[in-house]
Amino acid sequence: MLCALAAIPILIAVAVRLSSSVPPGRGPAFLDRITQNGLFVGVTAMLVSVPLFLPLTVGVVAGDTVAGEAGLGTLRYLLVAPAGRVRLLLVKYAGAVAFAVAAPLVVALVGAGIGAALFPVGPVTLLSGDSIGAAEALQRLLLIAAYLAVSLMGLSAIGLFMSTLTDVPVGAMASTVVLSVVSQVLDALPQLEWLHPWLFSHYWLDFADLLRQPIAWESFLTNALLQGGYVAVFGALAYGRFVTKDVLS
Amino acid sequence: MTRTWLRWMPAAVVPAVIAAGVLSGSLPASAGDPLPEKTPRQVLLMVAQHGEKSLSGTLEQTSQMGLPELPKAGAGSPETAWLELLTGPHTARVYLDGPEKARVQIMDRMAERNAVRNGDELWFYNSKDNTAAHAQLPADADGRHEARPGTATTPEELADKLLAKLDASTEVTVGTDVQVAGRSAYNLLLTPTSDATLVDSVAIAVDGETGLPLGVEVKARGQAEPAFSVAYTSLTLEAPDAAIFNFTPPPGATVEEIPVPDHKAAAALPPSDAAAAKAGKRPTVTGTGWASVLEFPAGAVALPGKAQGGAPDPATANPLRPGTSDPEGTRTVAAALLEQAAVAVPGGRLVSTSLVNVLILNDGRVLAGSVPLERLQAAATPR
């Protein structure tokens, strides 16, 4: 799945390389910058993968955590060992989080790599119009990857909870992905403005705040707080469901 | 059974704890020491005398004018950018260091608009289409910061503008203290004495310590939410990092050199109005104070969409960039907006917002004012 994610920046870079120049202001943001600076491949790839690809892969991994074991019939054997259900749940969640961290990192690093291979690399222009050196730009790229990793924590927790509800992994995966889509649809409806700050996808695209000079940290903090809330709520729900679940019958 | 319930406990407790935390966070912080009582005059004086020239802060601006929301960071044309500021919420960061250095960053989604002034250098940058504009201020520039369309007004500028307009038409009081950006502030209330205007009240938050205006809120009659508000959400009264004011256009950006207009003559007027002024077509004003009605003769306003802004007085409108790059595109966008916002009324079309009504007569005359439609129509009939 990480390979599939790595294909996104490669696809973007090759497409831009082969096509004629992109007029500014068209297509996804930053797309027109790629020909001038390869590092933007990573940013564009992350921007493109935020609405669907990242939630999709994270949903698949998180939905598979418990339901996958249950579906294969291996869950009861895991619980025979005196490890405790809480510990199993924590380990499973840690696995999902590890993927949520790795996924945007792969997109960013592969993007930067392929961009450096196909396009010139130089000072990066930030949204504010200031330019920073390539080394600092790479730091910003990693920061964005970290931002997205934090952004996906909440979805991972939701996936974990869904996974404890069913023995059919596909059901848990699908419902997690559908929830992320529903959240983004609700986020797009201006009539539900009061709800927007509470949607776990609301701050996903605000990683652009890390491309300003000076960095606007507010969105990072709000996002982390919101995701923490989702992790707490759905973690508690998953705990309640999993420790009371009858897995042995 | 009790064990089962015990295990579901966290799932019930965690949301409750979060809800409690959110509720306690949203409650207004218990006001520490109430500010010493002051008369409106004293508060006005505080504003006039405040010496805070160095600050960095974040501004939030919201508008509930009843206009259709335009796409954010839309096409680079100045007219639409200016209209766009009136139709939706915006966040901007403001950095000031003395009268000579300023930077405003309007933070759009995935884009940013910048206005930087460092000494005589004036830079505008729009990341959406990677364009920059540069102006060299004349050496005798009187420290007046010319805001270009696309830059939100700081509360300071807005408050100064409003205070200058104060006259007998307005009742000025000091309301209960408010909290803005974590600071206690006097709440200066301006209430029009006339019933004929759409403006219900204007509230200016004045910092209790320094006299710096922290926010402005304009309320329209019959609307609970403020029709327009701009206020700091965070504020630091320290000189920002000097590097913030150093701006060089990024490589690859399209740089446009703006000829500095003869600012004594025409800088304060948008180009079309400047042309109109040359042709002797100045707007005429009927009525007084809050209920004034501006009448533009036929042909004076090339783009009717432009006249519907929150400022009833064209002189207070932001000077537009001379030499509009794309007049054709601008016209179509403005026309589309007009098409969407205008309703047919006897004698013409009406663009109605909660603060300002603009009547475009069939004979080409345009009447604008912060008054109900009937008064516009009354002003339109020849005396």
XYZ file of C-alpha atoms in Angstrom:
632
model
C 0.000 0.000 0.000
C 2.932 2.259 0.663
C 4.058 1.463 -2.858
C 0.701 2.589 -4.189
C 1.094 5.848 -2.272
C 4.628 6.247 -3.584
C 3.242 5.957 -7.093
C 1.282 9.212 -6.694
C 4.245 11.608 -6.637
C 5.980 9.619 -9.359
C 2.880 9.874 -11.510
C 2.613 13.605 -10.922
C 6.283 14.234 -11.610
C 6.335 12.196 -14.806
C 3.107 13.764 -16.034
C 4.371 17.289 -15.446
C 7.724 16.400 -16.975
C 6.152 15.073 -20.148
C 3.501 17.736 -20.572
C 4.033 21.315 -21.542
C 4.250 23.953 -18.861
C 1.273 24.338 -16.569
C -0.241 27.808 -16.541
C -0.179 29.318 -13.057
C -3.415 29.248 -11.097
C -4.738 26.131 -12.848
C -5.030 22.639 -11.441
C -4.067 21.801 -7.876
C -2.125 24.477 -6.022
C 1.651 24.315 -6.422
C 1.391 22.248 -9.600
C 2.786 25.090 -11.680
C 5.769 25.407 -9.362
C 7.033 21.906 -9.979
C 8.919 22.704 -13.167
C 10.877 25.368 -11.309
C 11.520 23.334 -8.203
C 11.335 19.593 -7.814
C 10.634 19.734 -4.093
C 7.115 20.886 -4.880
C 6.350 17.412 -6.217
C 6.185 16.254 -2.601
C 3.870 19.096 -1.590
C 1.594 18.643 -4.583
C 1.456 14.893 -4.080
C 0.462 15.332 -0.435
C -2.138 17.908 -1.393
C -3.610 15.558 -3.972
C -3.610 12.512 -1.713
C -5.137 14.193 1.353
C -8.812 14.008 0.335
C -8.888 10.365 -0.735
C -5.724 8.308 -0.996
C -4.379 8.856 2.502
C -7.735 8.304 4.282
C -8.341 5.311 2.038
C -5.113 3.550 2.914
C -5.317 4.504 6.578
C -8.918 3.305 6.671
C -7.905 -0.020 5.174
C -5.090 -0.511 7.675
C -7.054 0.667 10.701
C -10.182 -1.226 9.705
C -8.181 -4.397 9.340
C -6.596 -4.254 12.822
C -9.050 -6.263 14.910
C -11.617 -7.343 12.353
C -8.892 -8.880 10.204
C -7.774 -11.129 13.026
C -11.358 -11.967 13.846
C -12.136 -12.730 10.229
C -9.159 -15.077 9.932
C -10.104 -16.700 13.207
C -6.764 -15.828 14.771
C -8.148 -13.343 17.279
C -9.084 -16.001 19.842
C -5.601 -17.471 19.726
C -4.101 -14.051 20.320
C -6.317 -13.671 23.342
C -5.420 -17.060 24.726
C -1.965 -15.707 25.439
C -1.981 -13.826 28.741
C -1.397 -10.494 27.075
C -4.702 -8.873 27.872
C -7.160 -7.292 25.535
C -6.152 -3.730 26.372
C -2.594 -4.449 25.409
C -3.668 -6.088 22.172
C -5.808 -3.064 21.361
C -2.948 -0.680 22.097
C -0.542 -2.651 19.958
C -3.039 -2.759 17.127
C -3.593 0.971 17.367
C 0.157 1.571 17.456
C 0.402 -0.400 14.235
C -2.259 1.748 12.587
C -0.551 4.922 13.821
C 2.775 3.706 12.490
C 1.170 3.403 9.094
C -0.439 6.844 9.425
C 3.030 8.252 10.094
C 4.695 6.297 7.330
C 2.132 7.045 4.612
C 2.562 10.837 4.281
C 6.278 10.453 4.895
C 6.576 8.104 1.946
C 4.605 10.483 -0.262
C 6.760 13.421 0.799
C 10.118 11.697 0.482
C 9.390 9.897 -2.767
C 8.009 13.169 -4.091
C 11.115 15.079 -3.108
C 13.305 12.319 -4.532
C 11.594 12.055 -7.894
C 11.321 15.824 -8.060
C 15.031 16.201 -7.455
C 15.706 13.603 -10.133
C 13.531 15.157 -12.836
C 13.541 18.871 -12.047
C 15.999 21.431 -10.777
C 16.091 21.937 -7.021
C 16.689 25.341 -5.598
C 15.354 27.857 -3.145
C 11.688 27.242 -2.436
C 9.150 30.028 -2.646
C 6.746 30.009 0.267
C 3.159 31.194 0.108
C 4.228 34.468 1.662
C 6.589 35.125 -1.221
C 9.740 34.571 0.809
C 12.288 32.069 -0.375
C 14.031 29.497 1.770
C 16.903 27.186 0.993
C 16.473 23.590 -0.082
C 17.536 22.175 3.288
C 14.995 24.259 5.170
C 12.409 23.380 2.543
C 13.001 19.707 3.231
C 12.371 20.414 6.910
C 9.068 22.048 6.003
C 8.221 19.026 3.886
C 8.821 16.737 6.858
C 6.759 19.077 9.029
C 3.868 18.773 6.593
C 4.215 15.003 6.669
C 4.087 15.173 10.473
C 1.016 17.409 10.266
C -0.735 14.901 8.033
C 0.310 12.035 10.291
C -1.309 13.835 13.222
C -4.332 14.546 11.034
C -4.781 10.836 10.363
C -4.634 9.824 14.049
C -8.317 10.530 14.546
C -9.279 8.507 11.508
C -7.075 5.635 12.722
C -8.936 5.640 16.036
C -12.277 5.619 14.238
C -11.050 2.723 12.112
C -9.970 0.839 15.230
C -13.403 1.268 16.769
C -15.129 0.178 13.563
C -12.838 -2.796 13.493
C -13.945 -3.927 16.930
C -17.585 -3.789 15.873
C -17.447 -6.453 13.198
C -15.763 -9.661 12.171
C -15.781 -8.652 8.520
C -12.671 -6.557 7.838
C -14.034 -5.170 4.566
C -17.004 -3.715 6.428
C -14.786 -1.920 8.916
C -12.516 -0.591 6.180
C -15.388 0.611 4.026
C -17.227 2.304 6.864
C -14.050 4.107 7.956
C -13.350 5.372 4.463
C -16.998 6.343 3.992
C -16.912 8.265 7.264
C -13.903 10.246 6.098
C -15.708 11.091 2.871
C -18.889 12.032 4.753
C -16.867 14.269 7.025
C -15.363 16.067 4.056
C -18.743 16.451 2.399
C -20.188 17.962 5.566
C -17.176 20.232 5.704
C -18.063 21.573 2.291
C -21.624 22.552 3.215
C -21.754 26.180 4.326
C -25.075 25.568 6.069
C -23.312 23.418 8.665
C -20.715 25.990 9.542
C -21.160 25.484 13.297
C -20.210 21.837 12.865
C -17.075 22.395 10.809
C -14.534 22.921 13.611
C -15.605 19.571 15.038
C -15.097 17.508 11.902
C -11.915 15.478 11.990
C -11.196 16.359 8.371
C -11.669 20.103 8.851
C -8.002 20.981 9.291
C -6.571 18.432 6.887
C -5.803 20.942 4.168
C -4.555 23.601 6.548
C -1.061 22.170 6.303
C -0.492 25.091 3.952
C -0.053 27.166 7.116
C 3.327 25.480 7.457
C 4.320 27.019 4.124
C 3.916 30.552 5.370
C 6.637 32.777 6.673
C 6.670 32.882 9.679
C 4.967 29.519 10.198
C 1.410 29.809 11.480
C 1.393 27.209 14.231
C -2.205 27.788 15.324
C -3.676 25.300 12.881
C -1.128 22.666 13.863
C -2.082 23.013 17.521
C -5.843 23.124 16.931
C -5.568 20.131 14.662
C -3.517 18.182 17.204
C -6.048 19.017 19.925
C -8.980 17.949 17.755
C -7.307 14.710 16.702
C -6.433 14.034 20.337
C -10.106 14.402 21.184
C -11.086 11.943 18.467
C -8.424 9.480 19.614
C -9.693 9.736 23.205
C -13.364 9.323 22.312
C -13.010 6.505 19.797
C -10.220 4.876 21.769
C -12.555 4.725 24.764
C -15.359 3.401 22.582
C -13.071 0.764 21.101
C -11.953 -0.205 24.599
C -15.549 -0.519 25.789
C -16.480 -2.603 22.802
C -13.418 -4.810 22.677
C -13.132 -5.763 26.352
C -16.825 -6.630 26.496
C -16.836 -8.449 23.173
C -17.473 -12.165 23.143
C -14.694 -13.377 20.862
C -14.469 -16.951 22.036
C -17.848 -18.236 20.958
C -23.403 -7.111 34.240
C -21.864 -4.352 36.313
C -18.472 -5.284 34.917
C -19.756 -4.697 31.393
C -21.077 -1.312 32.360
C -17.822 -0.471 34.081
C -15.942 -1.176 30.898
C -18.117 1.131 28.873
C -17.512 3.848 31.435
C -14.523 5.437 29.644
C -16.568 5.726 26.489
C -19.102 7.795 28.407
C -16.661 9.702 30.567
C -14.276 10.857 27.835
C -16.889 12.740 25.765
C -18.273 14.229 28.975
C -14.824 15.442 29.992
C -14.206 16.898 26.530
C -17.591 18.615 26.523
C -16.897 20.064 29.962
C -13.505 21.263 28.816
C -14.951 22.917 25.729
C -17.719 24.584 27.721
C -15.375 25.949 30.355
C -13.050 27.138 27.615
C -15.774 28.996 25.794
C -16.993 30.800 28.890
C -15.628 34.305 29.061
C -12.608 34.411 31.260
C -13.488 35.971 34.584
C -12.594 39.590 34.185
C -9.725 40.350 36.532
C -9.744 44.000 37.446
C -12.494 45.960 35.784
C -11.126 48.842 33.800
C -11.450 52.268 35.384
C -14.557 54.034 34.161
C -14.053 56.492 31.373
C -16.242 58.820 29.410
C -16.479 58.355 25.654
C -14.350 61.442 25.250
C -11.583 59.984 27.360
C -11.691 56.762 25.400
C -11.553 58.692 22.136
C -8.564 60.545 23.455
C -6.891 57.280 24.368
C -7.356 56.173 20.795
C -6.042 59.428 19.443
C -2.998 59.351 21.673
C -2.109 55.711 21.626
C 1.530 55.250 20.806
C 1.622 51.586 19.951
C 3.359 51.472 16.636
C 4.957 48.058 16.882
C 2.823 44.993 17.043
C 2.188 41.634 15.528
C -1.192 40.045 15.620
C -3.806 37.992 13.876
C -6.991 39.540 12.593
C -10.259 37.763 11.983
C -12.755 39.398 9.703
C -16.295 38.205 9.094
C -19.047 39.631 6.968
C -22.723 38.809 7.059
C -23.872 41.323 4.512
C -26.208 39.059 2.607
C -24.014 39.036 -0.477
C -23.303 35.793 -2.302
C -19.949 34.417 -1.286
C -17.278 34.745 -3.923
C -14.596 32.136 -4.432
C -11.678 32.905 -2.183
C -8.433 34.221 -3.563
C -10.263 34.426 -6.819
C -8.964 35.818 -10.027
C -6.310 38.394 -9.490
C -8.383 41.308 -10.682
C -8.477 44.053 -8.083
C -12.207 44.653 -8.260
C -13.209 41.102 -7.484
C -10.507 40.790 -4.863
C -11.959 43.840 -3.166
C -15.516 42.535 -3.348
C -14.385 39.149 -2.178
C -13.150 40.685 1.065
C -16.691 41.787 1.841
C -18.392 38.494 1.272
C -16.669 35.958 3.439
C -14.543 35.352 6.488
C -10.842 36.086 6.371
C -7.821 35.696 8.553
C -4.894 38.021 8.234
C -1.656 38.483 10.083
C -0.479 41.997 10.684
C 3.041 43.101 11.517
C 3.863 46.702 12.258
C 7.109 48.271 13.320
C 6.930 52.028 13.389
C 5.185 53.943 10.635
C 7.690 52.850 8.025
C 7.435 49.104 8.225
C 4.299 47.067 7.827
C 3.296 43.705 6.516
C -0.183 42.290 6.057
C -0.700 38.663 5.128
C -4.170 37.552 4.126
C -4.238 33.837 4.631
C -6.374 32.080 2.065
C -6.654 28.373 1.705
C -3.506 27.135 -0.039
C -2.651 30.709 -0.939
C -1.695 33.993 0.591
C -1.786 37.643 -0.341
C 0.897 39.895 1.000
C 1.399 43.596 1.279
C 4.781 44.651 2.570
C 6.064 48.120 3.226
C 9.660 48.612 4.195
C 10.650 52.251 4.129
C 9.970 53.526 0.635
C 9.542 50.099 -0.842
C 6.023 48.803 -1.298
C 5.463 45.233 -2.399
C 2.356 43.225 -3.138
C 2.502 39.522 -3.676
C -0.192 37.039 -4.564
C 0.843 33.428 -4.276
C -2.184 32.208 -6.223
C -0.795 33.289 -9.571
C 2.727 34.031 -8.319
C 2.588 37.697 -9.199
C 4.262 40.554 -7.435
C 3.802 44.270 -7.756
C 6.271 46.856 -6.656
C 5.965 50.551 -6.000
C 8.582 53.026 -4.958
C 6.960 55.541 -2.661
C 7.992 59.130 -3.196
C 10.407 60.343 -0.593
C 7.904 62.853 0.752
C 5.286 60.193 1.382
C 3.484 61.294 4.470
C 3.606 57.913 6.100
C 0.156 57.131 4.822
C -0.184 53.448 4.264
C -2.052 52.886 1.060
C -4.011 49.729 1.299
C -4.492 47.983 -1.977
C -7.634 46.015 -2.635
C -6.912 42.618 -1.309
C -5.618 43.879 1.996
C -7.945 43.831 4.981
C -8.247 47.009 6.953
C -6.633 47.009 10.345
C -8.928 48.004 13.210
C -6.726 51.021 13.679
C -7.419 52.407 10.236
C -11.084 51.564 10.416
C -11.590 53.161 13.817
C -9.748 56.315 12.851
C -11.936 56.556 9.790
C -15.125 56.184 11.783
C -14.098 58.573 14.530
C -13.424 61.219 11.939
C -17.009 60.973 10.805
C -18.475 61.519 14.239
C -20.810 64.419 14.509
C -24.136 65.321 15.999
C -25.789 62.451 14.171
C -24.361 59.870 16.506
C -24.784 58.931 20.101
C -21.475 57.836 21.574
C -21.424 55.740 24.743
C -19.030 53.395 26.473
C -20.536 49.965 26.977
C -19.463 47.187 29.290
C -15.872 46.072 28.951
C -15.126 43.368 26.419
C -12.325 40.872 26.001
C -10.483 41.034 22.702
C -7.421 38.901 22.011
C -7.181 38.193 25.736
C -7.037 41.874 26.666
C -9.616 43.933 28.522
C -10.988 46.612 26.280
C -13.391 49.527 26.458
C -16.362 49.079 24.209
C -17.081 52.324 22.437
C -20.619 52.245 21.071
C -21.726 54.508 18.265
C -25.467 54.501 17.770
C -26.995 56.538 14.973
C -29.720 58.819 16.273
C -31.497 58.729 12.942
C -34.007 55.947 12.263
C -33.516 56.233 8.544
C -30.289 54.269 8.363
C -29.709 50.547 8.126
C -26.818 50.727 10.567
C -27.897 49.719 14.029
C -24.676 50.344 15.896
C -20.934 50.365 15.553
C -18.850 49.008 18.399
C -15.150 49.725 18.691
C -13.091 47.787 21.186
C -10.359 50.000 22.624
C -7.552 48.388 24.563
C -7.808 49.431 28.213
C -4.045 49.699 28.634
C -2.766 51.288 25.476
C -5.759 52.785 23.697
C -5.069 50.697 20.619
C -8.275 49.862 18.733
C -8.593 46.100 18.887
C -11.713 45.484 16.884
C -14.643 46.990 15.051
C -18.100 45.522 14.778
C -20.877 46.945 12.629
C -24.388 45.762 13.308
C -27.271 46.136 10.921
C -30.858 46.676 11.942
C -32.792 43.484 12.448
C -29.766 41.218 12.287
C -28.400 39.518 15.356
C -24.989 38.706 13.954
C -22.717 41.627 13.145
C -22.854 42.538 9.487
C -19.158 43.245 9.475
C -16.549 42.684 12.096
C -12.807 42.747 12.218
C -10.892 42.099 15.410
C -7.587 40.801 16.644
C -7.639 37.246 17.881
C -4.083 37.421 19.093
C -1.847 40.387 19.661
C 1.708 40.981 20.786
C 2.814 44.529 21.423
C 6.422 43.953 20.530
C 8.439 44.798 17.486
C 8.314 41.802 15.151
C 11.407 40.215 13.684
C 12.936 42.731 11.277
C 13.420 40.003 8.660
C 9.659 39.887 8.185
C 9.754 43.232 6.402
C 12.469 42.231 3.957
C 10.789 41.203 0.792
C 12.348 40.220 -2.485
C 10.117 38.813 -5.184
C 10.604 35.067 -5.534
C 12.358 33.763 -8.625
C 9.905 33.038 -11.398
C 7.325 35.510 -10.190
C 5.805 38.016 -12.551
C 6.789 41.420 -11.257
C 4.823 44.470 -12.217
C 6.065 47.951 -11.545
C 3.335 50.285 -10.374
C 3.870 53.877 -11.342
C 3.241 55.950 -8.261
C 0.278 58.186 -8.961
C 0.358 61.872 -8.200
C -1.077 61.173 -4.817
C -2.052 64.744 -4.097
C -4.516 64.688 -6.954
C -5.928 61.308 -7.638
C -4.532 58.717 -5.280
C -7.543 58.709 -3.037
C -9.971 57.946 -5.804
C -10.404 54.747 -7.780
C -9.354 55.256 -11.398
C -12.835 55.274 -12.791
C -13.920 57.824 -10.226
C -10.772 59.823 -10.827
C -11.706 59.922 -14.479
C -15.217 60.878 -13.495
C -13.908 63.651 -11.304
C -11.932 65.003 -14.218
C -15.059 64.998 -16.322
C -16.883 66.944 -13.654
C -19.052 63.997 -12.705
C -18.716 63.966 -8.962
C -21.325 62.131 -6.931
C -23.904 64.318 -5.272
C -24.928 63.763 -1.687
C -28.421 64.136 -0.325
C -29.373 63.684 3.288
C -27.038 64.019 6.224
C -25.050 61.834 8.557
C -25.851 58.157 8.553
C -28.769 58.574 6.201
C -26.831 60.238 3.370
C -27.511 59.026 -0.112
C -24.855 59.204 -2.783
C -25.923 59.725 -6.345
C -23.580 58.895 -9.182
C -24.604 60.401 -12.494
C -25.048 58.103 -15.458
C -21.775 56.752 -16.751
C -19.801 57.794 -13.717
C -19.639 54.259 -12.426
C -18.318 51.977 -15.067
C -18.706 48.894 -12.932
C -21.871 49.089 -10.878
C -20.786 46.067 -8.911
C -18.033 48.117 -7.403
C -20.268 50.672 -5.777
C -22.018 48.242 -3.522
C -19.317 48.011 -0.901
C -19.646 48.599 2.790
C -18.241 52.088 2.554
C -20.921 54.552 1.601
C -18.334 57.112 0.686
C -16.207 56.385 -2.386
C -13.336 58.376 -0.954
C -13.018 55.783 1.764
C -12.842 52.985 -0.755
C -9.444 51.530 -1.310
C -7.601 53.062 -4.222
C -7.548 50.596 -7.011
C -4.470 49.669 -8.880
C -4.204 51.835 -11.941
C -3.976 50.011 -15.213
C -6.222 47.092 -14.502
C -4.670 44.087 -16.125
C -7.827 42.335 -17.218
C -10.753 44.726 -17.554
C -12.748 42.300 -19.662
C -12.582 39.498 -17.122
C -13.291 41.911 -14.335
C -16.375 43.176 -16.035
C -17.763 39.717 -16.569
C -17.166 38.702 -12.969
C -18.672 41.921 -11.674
C -21.548 41.574 -14.074
C -22.150 38.001 -12.981
C -22.143 39.063 -9.374
C -24.506 41.909 -10.146
C -26.760 39.533 -12.021
C -26.857 37.265 -9.010
C -27.248 39.915 -6.351
C -29.552 42.431 -8.000
C -33.315 42.237 -7.870
C -35.630 44.186 -10.112
C -37.505 47.016 -8.439
C -39.640 49.764 -9.980
C -37.354 52.036 -11.970
C -34.251 49.904 -11.883
C -32.414 47.189 -10.075
C -31.509 46.951 -6.417
C -28.464 45.390 -4.849
C -29.417 44.965 -1.252
C -27.108 44.131 1.599
C -27.787 44.377 5.274
C -25.741 47.571 5.544
C -25.923 49.259 2.166
C -28.508 49.451 -0.565
C -27.492 50.298 -4.094
C -30.136 51.267 -6.604
C -29.148 51.136 -10.262
C -31.677 53.125 -12.200
C -32.638 52.290 -15.744
C -31.265 55.627 -16.899
C -27.820 54.670 -15.649
C -27.740 56.684 -12.462
C -26.588 54.825 -9.374
C -27.740 55.663 -5.875
C -26.111 54.196 -2.851
C -26.679 54.662 0.826
C -27.042 52.959 4.111
C -30.796 53.547 3.968
C -33.899 51.549 3.038
C -34.974 51.312 -0.581
C -37.791 53.858 -0.212
C -35.357 56.621 0.657
C -33.175 55.760 -2.297
C -36.209 55.939 -4.556
C -37.253 59.219 -2.981
C -33.777 60.600 -3.573
C -33.899 59.391 -7.158
C -36.994 61.355 -8.089
C -36.011 64.773 -9.364
C -36.822 67.602 -7.057
